[in-house]
PDB file of C-alpha atoms in Angstrom:
ATOM      1  CA  ASP A 979     -32.961  12.573   1.408  1.00 46.00           C
ATOM      2  CA  ASP A 980     -36.424  13.686   1.966  1.00 51.00           C
ATOM      3  CA  LEU A 981     -39.560  11.399   0.764  1.00 50.00           C
ATOM      4  CA  ILE A 982     -40.620  12.402  -1.870  1.00 50.00           C
ATOM      5  CA  THR A 983     -44.554  12.625  -2.384  1.00 50.00           C
ATOM      6  CA  PHE A 984     -46.202  12.964  -5.601  1.00 48.00           C
ATOM      7  CA  THR A 985     -50.398  13.034  -6.239  1.00 47.00           C
ATOM      8  CA  LEU A 986     -51.631  10.339  -8.010  1.00 46.00           C
ATOM      9  CA  LEU A 987     -54.978  11.969 -10.017  1.00 46.00           C
ATOM     10  CA  PRO A 988     -52.736  14.516 -12.130  1.00 50.00           C
ATOM     11  CA  SER A 989     -50.319  11.996 -12.903  1.00 53.00           C
ATOM     12  CA  LEU A 990     -53.504   9.715 -14.485  1.00 58.00           C
ATOM     13  CA  GLY A 991     -54.371  11.772 -17.196  1.00 65.00           C
ATOM     14  CA  TYR A 992     -50.950  12.044 -17.933  1.00 67.00           C
ATOM     15  CA  ASP A 993     -50.595   8.543 -18.274  1.00 66.00           C
ATOM     16  CA  SER A 994     -53.463   7.787 -20.077  1.00 72.00           C
ATOM     17  CA  GLU A 995     -52.246   9.936 -23.022  1.00 75.00           C
ATOM     18  CA  THR A 996     -49.235   8.799 -22.933  1.00 74.00           C
ATOM     19  CA  ARG A 997     -50.470   4.960 -23.064  1.00 71.00           C
ATOM     20  CA  GLU A 998     -52.819   6.648 -26.331  1.00 78.00           C
ATOM     21  CA  LYS A 999     -49.261   7.287 -27.874  1.00 79.00           C
ATOM     22  CA  GLY A1000     -48.139   4.246 -27.375  1.00 76.00           C
ATOM     23  CA  GLN A1001     -45.504   5.209 -24.793  1.00 75.00           C
ATOM     24  CA  GLN A1002     -44.779   3.693 -21.326  1.00 71.00           C
ATOM     25  CA  GLY A1003     -46.833   6.025 -18.675  1.00 66.00           C
ATOM     26  CA  VAL A1004     -45.671   6.842 -15.225  1.00 67.00           C
ATOM     27  CA  LEU A1005     -48.302   4.307 -13.221  1.00 67.00           C
ATOM     28  CA  PRO A1006     -47.229   1.443 -11.719  1.00 69.00           C
ATOM     29  CA  LEU A1007     -44.218   2.516  -9.850  1.00 69.00           C
ATOM     30  CA  GLN A1008     -41.416  -0.152 -10.560  1.00 72.00           C
ATOM     31  CA  LYS A1009     -39.876  -1.410  -7.620  1.00 75.00           C
ATOM     32  CA  LYS A1010     -36.977   1.130  -7.237  1.00 76.00           C
ATOM     33  CA  GLU A1011     -39.401   3.665  -7.968  1.00 71.00           C
ATOM     34  CA  LYS A1012     -41.678   2.671  -4.804  1.00 69.00           C
ATOM     35  CA  LYS A1013     -38.627   3.003  -2.116  1.00 68.00           C
ATOM     36  CA  LEU A1014     -38.398   6.797  -2.889  1.00 70.00           C
ATOM     37  CA  TYR A1015     -41.990   7.627  -4.090  1.00 70.00           C
ATOM     38  CA  THR A1016     -44.531   8.010  -2.131  1.00 69.00           C
ATOM     39  CA  ASP A1017     -47.887   7.332  -3.403  1.00 66.00           C
ATOM     40  CA  SER A1018     -50.259   9.666  -1.434  1.00 66.00           C
ATOM     41  CA  THR A1019     -53.310   8.077  -1.819  1.00 64.00           C
ATOM     42  CA  SER A1020     -52.145   4.944  -0.665  1.00 69.00           C
ATOM     43  CA  PHE A1021     -52.844   4.259   2.503  1.00 71.00           C
ATOM     44  CA  MET A1022     -50.287   1.957   3.505  1.00 74.00           C
ATOM     45  CA  MET A1023     -46.891   3.684   4.719  1.00 73.00           C
ATOM     46  CA  SER A1024     -44.095   3.501   1.845  1.00 71.00           C
ATOM     47  CA  PRO A1025     -40.766   1.742   3.365  1.00 73.00           C
ATOM     48  CA  LYS A1026     -39.388   5.537   4.137  1.00 72.00           C
ATOM     49  CA  GLU A1027     -42.388   6.336   6.771  1.00 74.00           C
ATOM     50  CA  ARG A1028     -41.784   3.326   8.112  1.00 77.00           C
ATOM     51  CA  SER A1029     -38.764   4.336   9.052  1.00 78.00           C
ATOM     52  CA  GLN A1030     -39.373   7.499  10.072  1.00 77.00           C
ATOM     53  CA  SER A1031     -42.470   6.513  12.016  1.00 79.00           C
ATOM     54  CA  LEU A1032     -40.165   4.201  13.432  1.00 85.00           C
ATOM     55  CA  MET A1033     -37.325   5.680  13.881  1.00 85.00           C
ATOM     56  CA  GLY A1034     -39.615   8.352  16.044  1.00 83.00           C
ATOM     57  CA  ILE A1035     -41.706   5.802  18.020  1.00 88.00           C
ATOM     58  CA  SER A1036     -37.820   3.707  19.409  1.00 90.00           C
ATOM     59  CA  GLN A1037     -36.640   7.687  20.362  1.00 90.00           C
ATOM     60  CA  LEU A1038     -40.454   8.318  22.331  1.00 90.00           C
ATOM     61  CA  LEU A1039     -39.666   4.723  23.820  1.00 93.00           C
ATOM     62  CA  LEU A1040     -36.565   5.015  24.544  1.00 95.00           C
ATOM     63  CA  HIS A1041     -37.589   8.343  26.705  1.00 93.00           C
ATOM     64  CA  VAL A1042     -40.710   6.938  27.837  1.00 93.00           C
ATOM     65  CA  LEU A1043     -38.472   4.284  29.808  1.00 95.00           C
ATOM     66  CA  LEU A1044     -35.987   6.729  30.718  1.00 95.00           C
ATOM     67  CA  SER A1045     -38.646   8.719  32.623  1.00 93.00           C
ATOM     68  CA  ALA A1046     -40.419   5.705  34.027  1.00 93.00           C
ATOM     69  CA  LEU A1047     -36.981   5.072  35.298  1.00 95.00           C
ATOM     70  CA  ILE A1048     -36.557   8.536  37.163  1.00 93.00           C
ATOM     71  CA  VAL A1049     -39.987   8.181  38.411  1.00 92.00           C
ATOM     72  CA  PHE A1050     -39.040   4.761  40.010  1.00 94.00           C
ATOM     73  CA  LEU A1051     -36.074   5.652  41.395  1.00 95.00           C
ATOM     74  CA  ASN A1052     -37.704   8.627  43.316  1.00 94.00           C
ATOM     75  CA  TYR A1053     -39.455   6.268  44.862  1.00 94.00           C
ATOM     76  CA  VAL A1054     -36.707   3.957  45.815  1.00 96.00           C
ATOM     77  CA  LEU A1055     -34.565   7.270  47.199  1.00 95.00           C
ATOM     78  CA  PHE A1056     -37.943   8.079  49.238  1.00 95.00           C
ATOM     79  CA  TYR A1057     -38.012   4.591  50.458  1.00 96.00           C
ATOM     80  CA  VAL A1058     -34.722   4.068  51.732  1.00 95.00           C
ATOM     81  CA  LEU A1059     -34.906   8.127  53.157  1.00 94.00           C
ATOM     82  CA  PHE A1060     -38.039   6.805  55.247  1.00 94.00           C
ATOM     83  CA  LEU A1061     -35.530   3.700  55.912  1.00 94.00           C
ATOM     84  CA  VAL A1062     -33.093   5.311  57.514  1.00 92.00           C
ATOM     85  CA  ASN A1063     -35.454   7.958  59.374  1.00 90.00           C
ATOM     86  CA  ARG A1064     -37.415   5.269  60.862  1.00 90.00           C
ATOM     87  CA  TYR A1065     -34.150   2.701  62.206  1.00 89.00           C
ATOM     88  CA  GLY A1066     -31.772   5.218  62.137  1.00 87.00           C
ATOM     89  CA  GLN A1067     -32.870   7.029  65.599  1.00 84.00           C
ATOM     90  CA  VAL A1068     -30.049   6.466  67.730  1.00 85.00           C
ATOM     91  CA  ASN A1069     -29.686   8.032  70.455  1.00 86.00           C
ATOM     92  CA  VAL A1070     -26.514   7.321  73.204  1.00 87.00           C
ATOM     93  CA  GLU A1071     -26.349   8.038  76.791  1.00 89.00           C
ATOM     94  CA  VAL A1072     -22.523   7.374  78.974  1.00 89.00           C
ATOM     95  CA  THR A1073     -22.790   8.370  82.137  1.00 91.00           C
ATOM     96  CA  GLY A1074     -19.498   7.673  84.283  1.00 90.00           C
ATOM     97  CA  LYS A1075     -18.039   7.980  87.255  1.00 90.00           C
ATOM     98  CA  SER A1076     -13.802   7.445  87.634  1.00 86.00           C
ATOM     99  CA  LYS A1077     -11.745   7.253  91.151  1.00 85.00           C
ATOM    100  CA  ILE A1078      -7.589   7.258  91.239  1.00 81.00           C
ATOM    101  CA  ASN A1079      -6.621   7.338  94.626  1.00 76.00           C
ATOM    102  CA  LEU A1080      -2.325   7.193  94.093  1.00 75.00           C
ATOM    103  CA  LYS A1081      -0.671   5.511  97.378  1.00 75.00           C
ATOM    104  CA  VAL A1082       2.959   4.338  97.351  1.00 76.00           C
ATOM    105  CA  ARG A1083       3.992   1.896  99.663  1.00 79.00           C
ATOM    106  CA  GLY A1084       7.402   0.640 100.493  1.00 78.00           C
ATOM    107  CA  GLY A1085      10.439   1.804 101.842  1.00 81.00           C
ATOM    108  CA  GLN A1086      12.386   4.979 101.985  1.00 83.00           C
ATOM    109  CA  MET A1087      12.127   5.395  97.947  1.00 83.00           C
ATOM    110  CA  ALA A1088       7.766   5.465  99.048  1.00 80.00           C
ATOM    111  CA  ALA A1089       8.188   8.195 101.278  1.00 79.00           C
ATOM    112  CA  PHE A1090      10.285  10.356  99.222  1.00 80.00           C
ATOM    113  CA  ILE A1091       7.461   9.852  96.508  1.00 80.00           C
ATOM    114  CA  ASN A1092       4.739  10.238  98.554  1.00 76.00           C
ATOM    115  CA  SER A1093       5.999  13.345  99.474  1.00 77.00           C
ATOM    116  CA  PHE A1094       6.067  14.551  96.434  1.00 76.00           C
ATOM    117  CA  ILE A1095       2.573  13.289  95.508  1.00 78.00           C
ATOM    118  CA  ASN A1096       0.888  13.530  98.919  1.00 73.00           C
ATOM    119  CA  ASN A1097      -1.911  10.840  98.348  1.00 65.00           C
ATOM    120  CA  ILE A1098      -3.446  11.807  95.185  1.00 73.00           C
ATOM    121  CA  ASN A1099      -6.916  11.013  95.213  1.00 74.00           C
ATOM    122  CA  ILE A1100      -8.701  12.006  91.717  1.00 81.00           C
ATOM    123  CA  GLU A1101     -12.824  11.828  91.330  1.00 85.00           C
ATOM    124  CA  ASN A1102     -14.323  12.282  88.305  1.00 87.00           C
ATOM    125  CA  THR A1103     -17.850  12.035  86.982  1.00 89.00           C
ATOM    126  CA  TYR A1104     -18.001  12.168  83.180  1.00 86.00           C
ATOM    127  CA  GLU A1105     -21.319  12.234  81.050  1.00 90.00           C
ATOM    128  CA  ALA A1106     -21.497  12.016  77.048  1.00 89.00           C
ATOM    129  CA  SER A1107     -25.178  11.459  74.877  1.00 88.00           C
ATOM    130  CA  TYR A1108     -25.057  10.930  71.417  1.00 85.00           C
ATOM    131  CA  ASN A1109     -28.466  11.808  69.669  1.00 86.00           C
ATOM    132  CA  THR A1110     -28.703  11.334  65.531  1.00 84.00           C
ATOM    133  CA  THR A1111     -32.405  11.997  65.266  1.00 83.00           C
ATOM    134  CA  VAL A1112     -31.181  15.978  64.768  1.00 83.00           C
ATOM    135  CA  CYS A1113     -29.658  15.122  61.508  1.00 85.00           C
ATOM    136  CA  LEU A1114     -32.203  12.239  59.945  1.00 87.00           C
ATOM    137  CA  PRO A1115     -33.459  13.373  56.943  1.00 87.00           C
ATOM    138  CA  SER A1116     -38.073  13.811  56.686  1.00 89.00           C
ATOM    139  CA  PRO A1117     -38.314  12.234  53.889  1.00 91.00           C
ATOM    140  CA  THR A1118     -41.692  13.339  51.218  1.00 91.00           C
ATOM    141  CA  PRO A1119     -43.604  11.059  49.335  1.00 91.00           C
ATOM    142  CA  PRO A1120     -42.838  12.045  45.555  1.00 89.00           C
ATOM    143  CA  GLY A1121     -46.291  13.696  44.136  1.00 85.00           C
ATOM    144  CA  ALA A1122     -48.667  11.340  42.341  1.00 84.00           C
ATOM    145  CA  THR A1123     -49.271  14.523  40.063  1.00 88.00           C
ATOM    146  CA  ASP A1124     -46.096  13.793  37.812  1.00 85.00           C
ATOM    147  CA  ILE A1125     -47.382  10.615  37.046  1.00 89.00           C
ATOM    148  CA  PRO A1126     -50.422  11.648  34.610  1.00 91.00           C
ATOM    149  CA  VAL A1127     -48.633  14.286  33.335  1.00 90.00           C
ATOM    150  CA  LEU A1128     -45.739  12.515  32.425  1.00 90.00           C
ATOM    151  CA  CYS A1129     -48.047  10.008  30.644  1.00 91.00           C
ATOM    152  CA  SER A1130     -50.252  12.872  28.745  1.00 93.00           C
ATOM    153  CA  ALA A1131     -46.960  14.520  27.463  1.00 93.00           C
ATOM    154  CA  TYR A1132     -45.911  11.311  26.074  1.00 92.00           C
ATOM    155  CA  ALA A1133     -49.668  10.010  24.278  1.00 93.00           C
ATOM    156  CA  ALA A1134     -49.005  13.772  22.691  1.00 92.00           C
ATOM    157  CA  ALA A1135     -46.407  13.221  21.700  1.00 90.00           C
ATOM    158  CA  LEU A1136     -47.089   9.006  19.791  1.00 87.00           C
ATOM    159  CA  LEU A1137     -50.021  11.057  18.562  1.00 86.00           C
ATOM    160  CA  LEU A1138     -47.932  13.756  16.841  1.00 84.00           C
ATOM    161  CA  VAL A1139     -45.812  10.888  15.774  1.00 80.00           C
ATOM    162  CA  TYR A1140     -48.489   9.653  13.859  1.00 75.00           C
ATOM    163  CA  ALA A1141     -49.711  12.467  12.672  1.00 75.00           C
ATOM    164  CA  SER A1142     -46.669  13.508  10.667  1.00 70.00           C
ATOM    165  CA  TYR A1143     -47.551  10.187   8.685  1.00 67.00           C
ATOM    166  CA  GLY A1144     -50.967  11.357   8.404  1.00 62.00           C
ATOM    167  CA  ALA A1145     -50.462  15.035   7.297  1.00 62.00           C
ATOM    168  CA  ARG A1146     -49.729  14.136   4.003  1.00 61.00           C
ATOM    169  CA  TYR A1147     -53.555  13.442   3.226  1.00 57.00           C
ATOM    170  CA  SER A1148     -54.158  16.842   3.644  1.00 51.00           C
TER     171      SER A1148
END
């Protein structure tokens, strides 16, 4: 399903010869032939060239949108990590002291239990700290040099799409 290109100049001689003989010439192209063949001297794109160019441009546009989305998400990720770093610094220190003094009062049974536990007196201090600062990410901003590189690459790709149309003139 390739595009067939013909040169108009040699066919002009052939066309004038066939017309002198009273036969129908090649030119002008019929409507069906205009869809199949491309006049290489015409500045207008043929329908086939137009559809191929539109296909190339649409693929390029989809790729540009995907790259823009990736760059945007890169900045969003940086911002989210920046917020986590800024507001996620949690330092909790818990200290306390507990004291348990066990005495059993009462009658005969209390005296028997007291002989075993003998006035238990437990004193304890505790300390705990929770620090998230060491676990937090330290994001670096995305490089701004990527955007001009992407733009120039896509501009070159767009020029190549149009250059393929202009290649028939060479």
